[in-house]
Coordinates of C-alpha atoms and ligand atoms in Angstrom, one line a residue:
M1 CA 0.0 -0.1 -0.1
D2 CA 1.4 3.5 -1.0
R3 CA -1.1 5.7 1.1
H4 CA -3.7 5.6 3.6
W5 CA -6.3 8.0 4.5
L6 CA -7.3 9.4 8.0
V7 CA -11.0 10.5 7.9
N8 CA -13.5 12.4 10.0
D9 CA -16.4 14.6 9.5
R10 CA -14.0 17.8 9.3
L11 CA -10.8 16.4 7.8
A12 CA -9.4 14.0 5.4
V13 CA -5.8 13.4 5.7
E14 CA -3.7 11.4 3.1
V15 CA -0.3 9.9 4.2
R16 CA 2.1 8.5 1.9
T17 CA 4.5 5.7 2.8
L18 CA 7.1 7.6 0.5
G19 CA 8.6 9.8 2.9
A20 CA 6.1 9.1 5.7
A21 CA 4.7 12.3 4.1
V22 CA 1.3 14.1 4.8
N23 CA 0.5 14.6 1.2
R24 CA -3.0 16.2 1.8
V25 CA -5.0 17.7 4.4
V26 CA -8.6 18.4 3.0
A27 CA -10.9 20.5 4.9
R28 CA -14.9 19.8 4.5
T29 CA -16.2 23.4 4.6
T30 CA -19.1 25.2 3.6
A31 CA -17.4 26.1 0.4
G32 CA -16.6 22.4 -0.5
E33 CA -13.4 20.5 0.2
V34 CA -10.4 22.6 0.4
D35 CA -6.7 21.4 0.2
L36 CA -5.0 23.1 3.1
L37 CA -1.4 21.5 2.4
L38 CA 0.9 21.4 -0.6
G39 CA 1.5 17.9 -1.9
H40 CA 2.1 15.7 -5.1
A41 CA -0.4 13.8 -7.2
L42 CA 2.5 11.4 -8.2
D43 CA 5.2 9.9 -6.0
S44 CA 7.6 10.2 -8.9
D45 CA 7.2 14.0 -8.8
R46 CA 7.7 13.8 -4.9
S47 CA 10.9 11.9 -5.7
A48 CA 12.1 14.6 -8.2
S49 CA 11.0 17.5 -5.9
T50 CA 13.6 19.3 -3.8
Y51 CA 11.1 21.1 -1.8
Y52 CA 10.1 18.1 0.6
L53 CA 6.3 18.8 0.5
G54 CA 4.7 17.5 3.7
A55 CA 7.6 14.9 3.8
L56 CA 9.3 13.7 7.1
V57 CA 12.9 14.8 6.7
G58 CA 15.7 13.4 8.9
P59 CA 17.6 12.1 10.5
V60 CA 18.7 15.8 10.9
A61 CA 16.3 18.3 9.7
N62 CA 17.6 21.7 8.1
R63 CA 21.4 22.0 7.3
I64 CA 24.6 20.6 8.7
S65 CA 27.3 23.0 7.5
G66 CA 29.6 21.4 5.0
G67 CA 27.9 18.2 5.9
R68 CA 30.6 17.7 8.5
F69 CA 30.2 17.3 12.3
T70 CA 32.5 15.9 15.3
L71 CA 30.8 13.4 17.7
D72 CA 32.5 12.1 20.8
G73 CA 35.9 13.3 19.4
Q74 CA 35.4 11.7 15.8
E75 CA 34.8 13.6 12.6
H76 CA 32.0 12.6 10.3
Q77 CA 31.6 13.6 6.6
L78 CA 27.9 13.3 5.2
V79 CA 27.1 13.7 1.4
V80 CA 26.3 17.4 0.8
N81 CA 23.1 18.2 -1.2
D82 CA 22.6 21.9 -0.9
R83 CA 25.2 24.6 -1.6
G84 CA 27.9 22.6 0.0
N85 CA 25.8 21.7 3.1
T86 CA 23.7 18.6 4.0
L87 CA 20.0 19.4 3.9
H88 CA 17.2 17.5 5.5
G89 CA 19.1 14.3 5.7
G90 CA 20.9 14.4 2.5
P91 CA 20.1 12.4 -0.6
D92 CA 19.5 9.3 1.1
G93 CA 17.3 10.8 4.2
F94 CA 14.2 9.6 5.6
S95 CA 11.9 11.4 3.2
T96 CA 13.6 9.6 0.2
K97 CA 12.4 6.2 1.7
P98 CA 9.1 4.0 1.4
W99 CA 8.2 3.8 5.0
E100 CA 6.3 0.5 6.5
I101 CA 2.9 0.9 7.7
D102 CA 2.7 -0.8 11.0
Q103 CA -0.6 0.0 12.2
A104 CA -3.5 2.0 10.6
D105 CA -7.3 2.7 10.9
S106 CA -9.3 5.8 10.2
N107 CA -7.9 8.0 13.1
A108 CA -4.5 7.0 13.3
I109 CA -1.4 5.6 11.4
T110 CA 2.0 4.3 12.6
L111 CA 4.7 3.9 10.1
G112 CA 8.2 2.9 10.6
L113 CA 11.5 3.1 8.9
V114 CA 15.0 1.2 9.6
W115 CA 17.7 3.6 8.4
S116 CA 21.4 3.7 8.0
D117 CA 23.5 5.7 5.7
P118 CA 24.6 4.2 2.5
S119 CA 27.5 6.5 2.6
G120 CA 28.5 5.3 6.0
G121 CA 28.9 9.0 7.2
H122 CA 26.0 9.2 9.6
P123 CA 26.7 6.9 12.4
G124 CA 24.3 4.0 13.6
K125 CA 21.5 1.9 12.5
L126 CA 18.4 4.1 13.3
R127 CA 14.8 3.0 13.8
A128 CA 12.3 6.0 13.3
I129 CA 8.7 5.9 14.0
V130 CA 6.0 8.3 13.3
E131 CA 2.5 8.1 14.6
Y132 CA -0.3 10.4 13.2
H133 CA -3.5 11.1 15.0
L134 CA -6.4 12.7 13.8
T135 CA -9.1 13.9 16.4
G136 CA -11.7 16.4 15.3
G137 CA -9.8 19.1 13.9
E138 CA -6.5 18.3 15.2
L139 CA -3.8 16.2 13.6
S140 CA -0.8 15.4 15.7
H141 CA 2.5 13.6 14.9
T142 CA 5.0 11.9 17.2
I143 CA 8.2 11.2 16.0
K144 CA 10.6 8.8 17.7
V145 CA 14.1 7.7 16.8
T146 CA 16.2 5.1 18.6
T147 CA 19.8 4.0 17.7
D148 CA 22.4 1.2 18.2
R149 CA 25.1 3.8 19.0
P150 CA 25.4 7.3 19.6
T151 CA 24.6 9.5 16.6
L152 CA 22.5 12.5 15.7
A153 CA 18.7 12.6 15.1
S154 CA 16.4 15.7 15.0
P155 CA 14.0 14.9 12.3
C156 CA 10.9 17.1 11.4
L157 CA 7.8 17.2 9.4
H158 CA 7.9 19.7 6.6
P159 CA 4.4 20.9 5.6
Y160 CA 3.5 23.9 3.6
F161 CA 0.2 25.3 4.2
N162 CA -2.0 27.4 2.1
L163 CA -5.3 27.8 3.8
A164 CA -6.9 29.4 0.8
G165 CA -6.4 26.1 -1.1
S166 CA -5.0 28.1 -4.2
G167 CA -3.0 31.1 -5.0
T168 CA -0.3 32.4 -2.7
I169 CA 0.2 33.0 1.0
K170 CA 0.9 36.6 0.7
D171 CA -2.3 37.6 2.3
H172 CA -2.1 35.2 5.1
V173 CA -1.4 36.4 8.5
L174 CA 1.2 34.8 10.8
T175 CA 1.9 34.8 14.6
V176 CA 5.0 33.2 15.8
R177 CA 5.9 33.2 19.7
A178 CA 9.5 34.2 19.2
S179 CA 11.4 36.9 20.6
R180 CA 14.7 35.8 18.8
V181 CA 15.6 34.5 15.2
L182 CA 18.8 33.1 13.7
F183 CA 20.1 34.9 10.8
T184 CA 22.0 33.2 8.0
D185 CA 25.0 33.2 5.6
E186 CA 24.3 32.9 1.8
T187 CA 24.1 29.1 2.2
G188 CA 21.5 29.1 4.9
I189 CA 23.9 28.4 7.6
P190 CA 23.0 30.4 10.9
V191 CA 25.7 33.1 11.7
G192 CA 26.2 34.4 15.2
P193 CA 24.0 34.1 18.2
P194 CA 20.3 34.2 17.7
V195 CA 19.2 38.0 17.1
D196 CA 16.2 40.0 19.1
V197 CA 13.4 40.5 16.6
A198 CA 12.3 43.8 18.3
G199 CA 12.0 46.5 15.8
T200 CA 12.6 44.2 12.7
P201 CA 10.2 42.6 10.2
F202 CA 10.9 39.5 12.0
D203 CA 9.0 40.5 15.1
L204 CA 5.8 38.1 14.4
R205 CA 4.7 38.5 18.1
Q206 CA 1.9 40.5 16.7
A207 CA 0.1 38.9 13.8
A208 CA 1.8 40.2 10.6
R209 CA 0.5 40.1 6.9
L210 CA 3.0 38.0 5.2
A211 CA 3.1 40.4 2.1
S212 CA 4.4 43.0 4.4
V213 CA 7.1 41.0 5.7
L214 CA 8.1 39.6 2.4
D215 CA 8.4 43.2 0.9
A216 CA 10.2 44.4 3.9
D217 CA 13.5 46.3 3.4
H218 CA 15.9 43.9 5.4
P219 CA 19.1 42.3 3.7
Q220 CA 18.3 38.9 5.4
I221 CA 14.8 38.8 3.7
Q222 CA 16.0 40.0 0.4
A223 CA 18.8 37.7 0.5
V224 CA 16.3 34.6 0.3
D225 CA 13.5 36.3 -1.3
G226 CA 11.4 36.1 1.8
L227 CA 11.5 34.3 5.1
D228 CA 13.7 31.1 5.6
H229 CA 14.5 31.6 9.1
A230 CA 14.5 29.5 12.2
F231 CA 12.5 31.4 14.9
I232 CA 13.6 30.6 18.5
L233 CA 10.4 29.7 20.4
D234 CA 9.6 31.4 23.6
P235 CA 8.4 29.4 26.4
G236 CA 4.6 30.0 27.1
E237 CA 1.2 28.9 26.9
G238 CA -0.8 28.4 23.8
P239 CA 0.4 27.7 20.4
C240 CA 3.9 28.6 19.0
A241 CA 2.4 29.9 15.8
V242 CA -0.9 30.9 14.3
L243 CA -1.6 31.1 10.6
E244 CA -4.8 32.7 9.4
D245 CA -6.2 33.6 6.0
P246 CA -8.6 36.6 6.9
S247 CA -10.2 36.3 3.4
C248 CA -11.9 32.8 4.2
G249 CA -11.4 32.9 8.1
R250 CA -9.4 29.7 8.1
R251 CA -7.0 29.3 10.8
L252 CA -4.1 26.8 11.9
E253 CA -2.4 26.6 15.2
V254 CA 0.8 24.9 15.6
W255 CA 1.6 23.4 19.1
T256 CA 5.2 21.7 19.6
D257 CA 7.7 20.8 22.2
Q258 CA 10.5 21.5 19.6
P259 CA 12.8 24.5 20.4
S260 CA 12.4 26.1 17.0
L261 CA 10.3 26.9 14.0
Q262 CA 11.6 27.2 10.7
V263 CA 9.5 29.6 8.5
F264 CA 9.9 29.3 4.8
T265 CA 7.8 31.2 2.5
G266 CA 8.1 29.2 -0.5
A267 CA 10.6 31.1 -2.9
G268 CA 11.2 29.3 -6.1
L269 CA 8.2 26.8 -5.8
A270 CA 7.2 27.7 -9.3
G271 CA 10.4 26.0 -10.7
D272 CA 9.5 22.9 -8.9
V273 CA 7.8 19.8 -10.2
N274 CA 4.2 19.3 -10.3
G275 CA 1.9 19.5 -7.2
L276 CA -1.5 17.9 -6.3
H277 CA -3.3 19.5 -9.4
G278 CA -1.0 18.6 -12.0
R279 CA 1.2 21.9 -12.2
P280 CA 3.8 23.4 -10.2
Y281 CA 2.8 25.7 -7.3
P282 CA 3.4 29.4 -7.8
D283 CA 6.2 31.1 -5.9
R284 CA 4.9 31.6 -2.1
G285 CA 2.2 29.2 -3.1
G286 CA 2.8 28.0 0.7
V287 CA 4.4 28.7 3.7
A288 CA 6.3 25.8 5.4
L289 CA 6.1 25.8 9.2
E290 CA 8.6 23.2 10.4
A291 CA 8.9 22.6 14.0
Q292 CA 12.5 21.4 14.7
G293 CA 15.9 21.6 16.4
Y294 CA 18.2 24.6 15.5
P295 CA 19.9 24.7 12.0
N296 CA 23.4 23.2 12.2
A297 CA 23.1 22.3 15.9
A298 CA 25.5 19.5 15.1
N299 CA 28.2 22.0 14.9
R300 CA 27.3 24.6 17.4
S301 CA 27.8 24.0 21.2
D302 CA 25.7 26.9 22.0
F303 CA 22.6 25.5 20.5
P304 CA 20.6 22.7 21.9
A305 CA 22.2 19.4 21.1
V306 CA 20.8 16.7 18.9
R307 CA 22.8 13.8 19.9
I308 CA 21.0 10.8 20.7
D309 CA 22.3 7.4 21.9
Q310 CA 21.0 3.9 23.1
D311 CA 19.6 5.5 26.5
H312 CA 18.4 8.7 24.9
P313 CA 16.3 8.2 21.9
F314 CA 14.7 11.3 20.0
S315 CA 11.1 11.8 20.7
S316 CA 8.8 14.8 19.8
T317 CA 5.3 15.7 19.3
T318 CA 3.8 18.7 17.1
R319 CA 0.0 19.2 16.8
W320 CA -1.9 21.3 14.1
R321 CA -5.3 22.5 15.1
I322 CA -7.5 23.6 12.2
V323 CA -10.4 25.7 12.1
A324 CA -11.9 25.6 8.7
Ligands
LIG401 C1 13.4 24.4 3.9 C2 14.8 25.1 3.7 C3 14.7 25.8 2.5 C4 14.5 25.1 1.3 C5 13.2 24.2 1.6 C6 12.9 23.4 0.5 O1 13.3 23.8 5.1 O2 14.9 26.0 5.0 O3 15.9 26.6 2.4 O4 15.6 24.3 1.0 O5 13.4 23.4 2.7 O6 13.9 22.7 0.1

């Protein structure tokens, strides 16, 4: 089986075994069925895409500088796949593999993957498990990774939302509970310590229309044609991020135990392969909200560690609450 649907009276969610991807989230609205997530009609397009639409990326999400890291005094070299860095697990990462369905019904599915790096660069034999649960308007996912030796693991899900079901996300409004953000070099690697967002276009603590952020006169925004930055989540009650489309009133809340949220506003999507509806999405056709560890944590002792071992597996839960 290459796919499975979770279904209730509010949402239908298609999970693909390739990449354990959440390929569709369809809301049953008064205006009919609306796709809230970007995905692919064909697995061959998923394999050819470089955008990881809805995929579970790992073992380490985001970038590892130069694909190099030192673990317990030993140096490791990964295969690089993005401007000299290893991005989202590299060319043989979790998202490129068919996962096994361990258990499935209409409310929940568990998929598993046994993974080791064919290049030998990433230590260990890893076992990853993801559980998706649909309850009312809430879709949660719990990702767990165990290993047979010390290694790095910090996977995440890579969903792009568009609550309007088509067009761009420019008129969406985004709130992120983050008083600090990581600025990056020209290859997407964080430089320096987290920066205070106060007085910058990165201050999303009050809801901001994405168009005004994307058009802001700020070198970090111009360099990547929008947002492609890790927001360092502040502790606190409630969702870490809220996305709304004022024109249709739909709303998404993101709740997570992860320390940062990468916000990527979909620059370059138009150049990608076909999406769900047989053609590529437009630039800014979706906004990726990725709850994950800090980028390049493998090489930054000042960032929360992403090391796991036999006694300290990875486990993390993120929930999306959808009002459609
Ligand atoms: C994001 C990453 C972007 C881009 C995108 C799609 O997570 O931050 O730079 O690579 O994935 O590939």
